[in-house]
XYZ file of N, CA, C and O in Angstrom:
316
model
N 87.769 6.834 7.677
C 88.035 7.709 6.551
C 88.420 6.910 5.305
O 87.973 7.214 4.223
N 89.283 5.897 5.475
C 89.698 5.117 4.313
C 88.537 4.282 3.775
O 88.476 4.029 2.569
N 87.644 3.880 4.677
C 86.478 3.117 4.223
C 85.572 3.999 3.378
O 85.033 3.561 2.353
N 85.410 5.254 3.759
C 84.588 6.190 2.993
C 85.210 6.460 1.628
O 84.506 6.547 0.621
N 86.531 6.588 1.580
C 87.211 6.797 0.300
C 87.072 5.570 -0.606
O 86.886 5.704 -1.813
N 87.173 4.384 -0.001
C 86.986 3.158 -0.777
C 85.580 3.059 -1.326
O 85.368 2.659 -2.475
N 84.609 3.410 -0.498
C 83.217 3.396 -0.939
C 82.978 4.416 -2.043
O 82.292 4.133 -3.026
N 83.567 5.581 -1.884
C 83.442 6.618 -2.908
C 84.080 6.183 -4.223
O 83.517 6.389 -5.303
N 85.242 5.552 -4.138
C 85.921 5.059 -5.342
C 85.094 3.967 -6.018
O 84.977 3.933 -7.250
N 84.500 3.069 -5.229
C 83.659 2.011 -5.799
C 82.425 2.604 -6.462
O 82.038 2.185 -7.563
N 81.811 3.579 -5.816
C 80.633 4.231 -6.392
C 80.989 4.941 -7.693
O 80.253 4.852 -8.679
N 82.121 5.624 -7.714
C 82.563 6.303 -8.927
C 82.823 5.302 -10.056
O 82.454 5.545 -11.211
N 83.434 4.180 -9.730
C 83.700 3.149 -10.743
C 82.401 2.581 -11.301
O 82.267 2.374 -12.513
N 81.426 2.349 -10.441
C 80.133 1.819 -10.897
C 79.425 2.824 -11.793
O 78.878 2.471 -12.839
N 79.444 4.091 -11.396
C 78.794 5.121 -12.209
C 79.496 5.291 -13.555
O 78.835 5.450 -14.583
N 80.815 5.261 -13.552
C 81.557 5.382 -14.801
C 81.267 4.205 -15.722
O 81.072 4.387 -16.928
N 81.196 3.006 -15.160
C 80.880 1.821 -15.958
C 79.459 1.911 -16.511
O 79.208 1.589 -17.668
N 78.522 2.395 -15.689
C 77.123 2.490 -16.087
C 76.916 3.525 -17.182
O 76.241 3.277 -18.178
N 77.511 4.676 -16.980
C 77.295 5.770 -17.923
C 78.342 5.834 -19.029
O 78.218 6.632 -19.953
N 79.370 5.012 -18.940
C 80.447 5.047 -19.914
C 79.985 4.806 -21.337
O 80.400 5.503 -22.260
N 79.123 3.818 -21.532
C 78.628 3.533 -22.887
C 77.852 4.685 -23.486
O 78.010 5.026 -24.660
N 77.038 5.321 -22.664
C 76.258 6.464 -23.141
C 77.169 7.643 -23.447
O 76.986 8.335 -24.457
N 78.152 7.873 -22.594
C 79.096 8.965 -22.828
C 79.859 8.741 -24.126
O 80.026 9.661 -24.933
N 80.303 7.516 -24.357
C 81.034 7.191 -25.582
C 80.151 7.406 -26.804
O 80.571 8.009 -27.798
N 78.919 6.944 -26.747
C 78.005 7.090 -27.881
C 77.720 8.567 -28.187
O 77.757 8.989 -29.342
N 77.458 9.346 -27.153
C 77.172 10.763 -27.362
C 78.387 11.526 -27.870
O 78.264 12.389 -28.749
N 79.554 11.239 -27.344
C 80.765 11.924 -27.799
C 81.092 11.543 -29.237
O 81.503 12.381 -30.033
N 80.900 10.288 -29.581
C 81.126 9.838 -30.953
C 80.182 10.565 -31.908
O 80.597 11.062 -32.955
N 78.908 10.643 -31.543
C 77.901 11.335 -32.357
C 78.249 12.819 -32.488
O 78.210 13.397 -33.566
N 78.603 13.448 -31.358
C 78.917 14.873 -31.363
C 80.129 15.178 -32.242
O 80.118 16.102 -33.050
N 81.171 14.381 -32.112
C 82.383 14.624 -32.884
C 82.147 14.389 -34.381
O 82.589 15.177 -35.209
N 81.437 13.328 -34.714
C 81.128 13.065 -36.129
C 80.271 14.181 -36.705
O 80.479 14.613 -37.840
N 79.337 14.679 -35.922
C 78.482 15.771 -36.377
C 79.292 17.050 -36.562
O 79.117 17.764 -37.558
N 80.190 17.352 -35.619
C 80.973 18.583 -35.714
C 81.943 18.546 -36.893
O 82.278 19.590 -37.445
N 82.387 17.364 -37.281
C 83.291 17.231 -38.413
C 82.556 17.139 -39.747
O 83.176 17.143 -40.802
N 81.232 17.018 -39.692
C 80.444 16.936 -40.919
C 80.632 15.639 -41.671
O 80.572 15.609 -42.898
N 80.835 14.535 -40.951
C 81.152 13.264 -41.597
C 79.996 12.692 -42.416
O 80.215 11.961 -43.358
N 78.753 12.991 -42.050
C 77.610 12.405 -42.747
C 76.769 13.460 -43.466
O 75.630 13.188 -43.843
N 77.314 14.644 -43.641
C 76.553 15.709 -44.302
C 76.612 15.579 -45.818
O 77.628 15.184 -46.378
N 75.509 15.926 -46.451
C 75.441 16.038 -47.895
C 75.149 17.505 -48.180
O 74.171 18.062 -47.672
N 75.986 18.149 -48.967
C 75.916 19.601 -49.150
C 74.597 20.076 -49.753
O 74.112 21.151 -49.427
N 74.006 19.297 -50.617
C 72.810 19.752 -51.327
C 71.510 19.470 -50.580
O 70.438 19.756 -51.095
N 71.572 18.938 -49.371
C 70.371 18.553 -48.637
C 70.102 19.565 -47.524
O 71.003 19.951 -46.786
N 68.828 19.982 -47.414
C 68.409 20.849 -46.314
C 67.788 19.959 -45.238
O 66.644 19.522 -45.364
N 68.522 19.713 -44.165
C 68.069 18.794 -43.131
C 66.927 19.367 -42.292
O 66.226 18.637 -41.615
N 66.734 20.675 -42.341
C 65.638 21.291 -41.590
C 64.284 20.962 -42.204
O 63.278 20.907 -41.495
N 64.246 20.716 -43.497
C 62.967 20.460 -44.162
C 62.795 19.015 -44.626
O 61.670 18.572 -44.816
N 63.869 18.283 -44.800
C 63.798 16.918 -45.327
C 63.966 15.909 -44.188
O 65.075 15.598 -43.757
N 62.848 15.401 -43.691
C 62.871 14.492 -42.540
C 63.555 13.169 -42.874
O 64.278 12.620 -42.033
N 63.340 12.634 -44.055
C 63.955 11.359 -44.440
C 65.477 11.484 -44.496
O 66.195 10.602 -44.031
N 65.963 12.588 -45.041
C 67.411 12.803 -45.097
C 67.979 12.959 -43.691
O 69.085 12.496 -43.402
N 67.227 13.588 -42.790
C 67.672 13.754 -41.408
C 67.784 12.396 -40.701
O 68.731 12.137 -39.964
N 66.816 11.511 -40.964
C 66.855 10.167 -40.375
C 68.064 9.399 -40.899
O 68.783 8.748 -40.130
N 68.329 9.480 -42.194
C 69.483 8.793 -42.775
C 70.790 9.342 -42.212
O 71.727 8.593 -41.929
N 70.848 10.667 -42.033
C 72.039 11.296 -41.474
C 72.250 10.841 -40.030
O 73.371 10.526 -39.630
N 71.185 10.783 -39.241
C 71.307 10.326 -37.855
C 71.775 8.883 -37.780
O 72.601 8.531 -36.936
N 71.256 8.034 -38.656
C 71.694 6.640 -38.686
C 73.171 6.542 -39.055
O 73.915 5.745 -38.482
N 73.588 7.361 -39.998
C 74.999 7.393 -40.387
C 75.870 7.852 -39.224
O 76.917 7.267 -38.948
N 75.431 8.902 -38.509
C 76.200 9.410 -37.371
C 76.305 8.375 -36.249
O 77.335 8.278 -35.581
N 75.254 7.602 -36.036
C 75.278 6.579 -34.996
C 76.218 5.424 -35.347
O 76.784 4.789 -34.467
N 76.381 5.142 -36.637
C 77.242 4.038 -37.078
C 78.701 4.450 -37.235
O 79.586 3.602 -37.272
N 78.968 5.753 -37.333
C 80.318 6.246 -37.582
C 81.190 6.102 -36.341
O 80.768 6.406 -35.233
N 82.405 5.631 -36.532
C 83.376 5.523 -35.451
C 84.451 6.576 -35.680
O 85.084 6.603 -36.727
N 84.653 7.443 -34.685
C 85.588 8.548 -34.861
C 86.916 8.358 -34.145
O 87.865 9.058 -34.429
N 86.991 7.428 -33.248
C 88.233 7.172 -32.521
C 88.521 5.669 -32.559
O 87.630 4.870 -32.777
N 89.776 5.262 -32.318
C 90.135 3.854 -32.496
C 89.468 2.876 -31.536
O 89.256 1.722 -31.885
N 89.131 3.320 -30.316
C 88.497 2.401 -29.373
C 87.648 3.179 -28.372
O 87.811 4.396 -28.228
N 86.741 2.511 -27.690
C 85.859 3.203 -26.746
C 86.596 3.875 -25.584
O 86.154 4.906 -25.083
N 87.725 3.324 -25.150
C 88.453 3.924 -24.042
C 88.989 5.304 -24.430
O 88.867 6.262 -23.661
N 89.561 5.433 -25.601
C 90.056 6.740 -26.029
C 88.896 7.718 -26.219
O 89.023 8.902 -25.928
N 87.768 7.218 -26.677
C 86.571 8.052 -26.818
C 86.108 8.564 -25.452
O 85.781 9.732 -25.294
N 86.101 7.691 -24.460
C 85.681 8.063 -23.116
C 86.648 9.063 -22.497
O 86.238 10.058 -21.897
N 87.937 8.822 -22.639
C 88.932 9.750 -22.095
C 88.828 11.120 -22.747
O 88.972 12.148 -22.073
N 88.573 11.165 -24.044
C 88.405 12.448 -24.727
C 87.135 13.146 -24.264
O 87.128 14.357 -24.038
N 86.067 12.400 -24.092
C 84.791 12.989 -23.658
C 84.906 13.554 -22.250
O 84.294 14.582 -21.941
N 85.676 12.914 -21.381
C 85.863 13.384 -20.019
C 86.977 14.424 -19.916
O 87.342 14.829 -18.822
N 87.532 14.830 -21.045
C 88.592 15.834 -21.117
C 89.870 15.413 -20.374
O 90.572 16.230 -19.820
N 90.118 14.108 -20.364
C 91.330 13.590 -19.742
C 92.440 13.497 -20.772
O 93.615 13.691 -20.492
N 92.059 13.232 -22.027
C 93.057 13.065 -23.094
C 92.745 13.979 -24.222
O 91.706 14.186 -24.696
């Protein structure tokens, strides 16, 4: 039983390490988007593809939390 729990814990750690970067990136993008950090009021993003690309690049570069660990904990609803 303890061996199975150890294996499960190791598997969970590997999966968290593997997917952690993606989770952090997506949560950062989602939070920046929800706060409107890269929006320009006079631009219609539904029709202007170039403005949408610039906005996406801005959202990808924006950092919303002090470090990746806090971003991950927030994304997993731990903090």
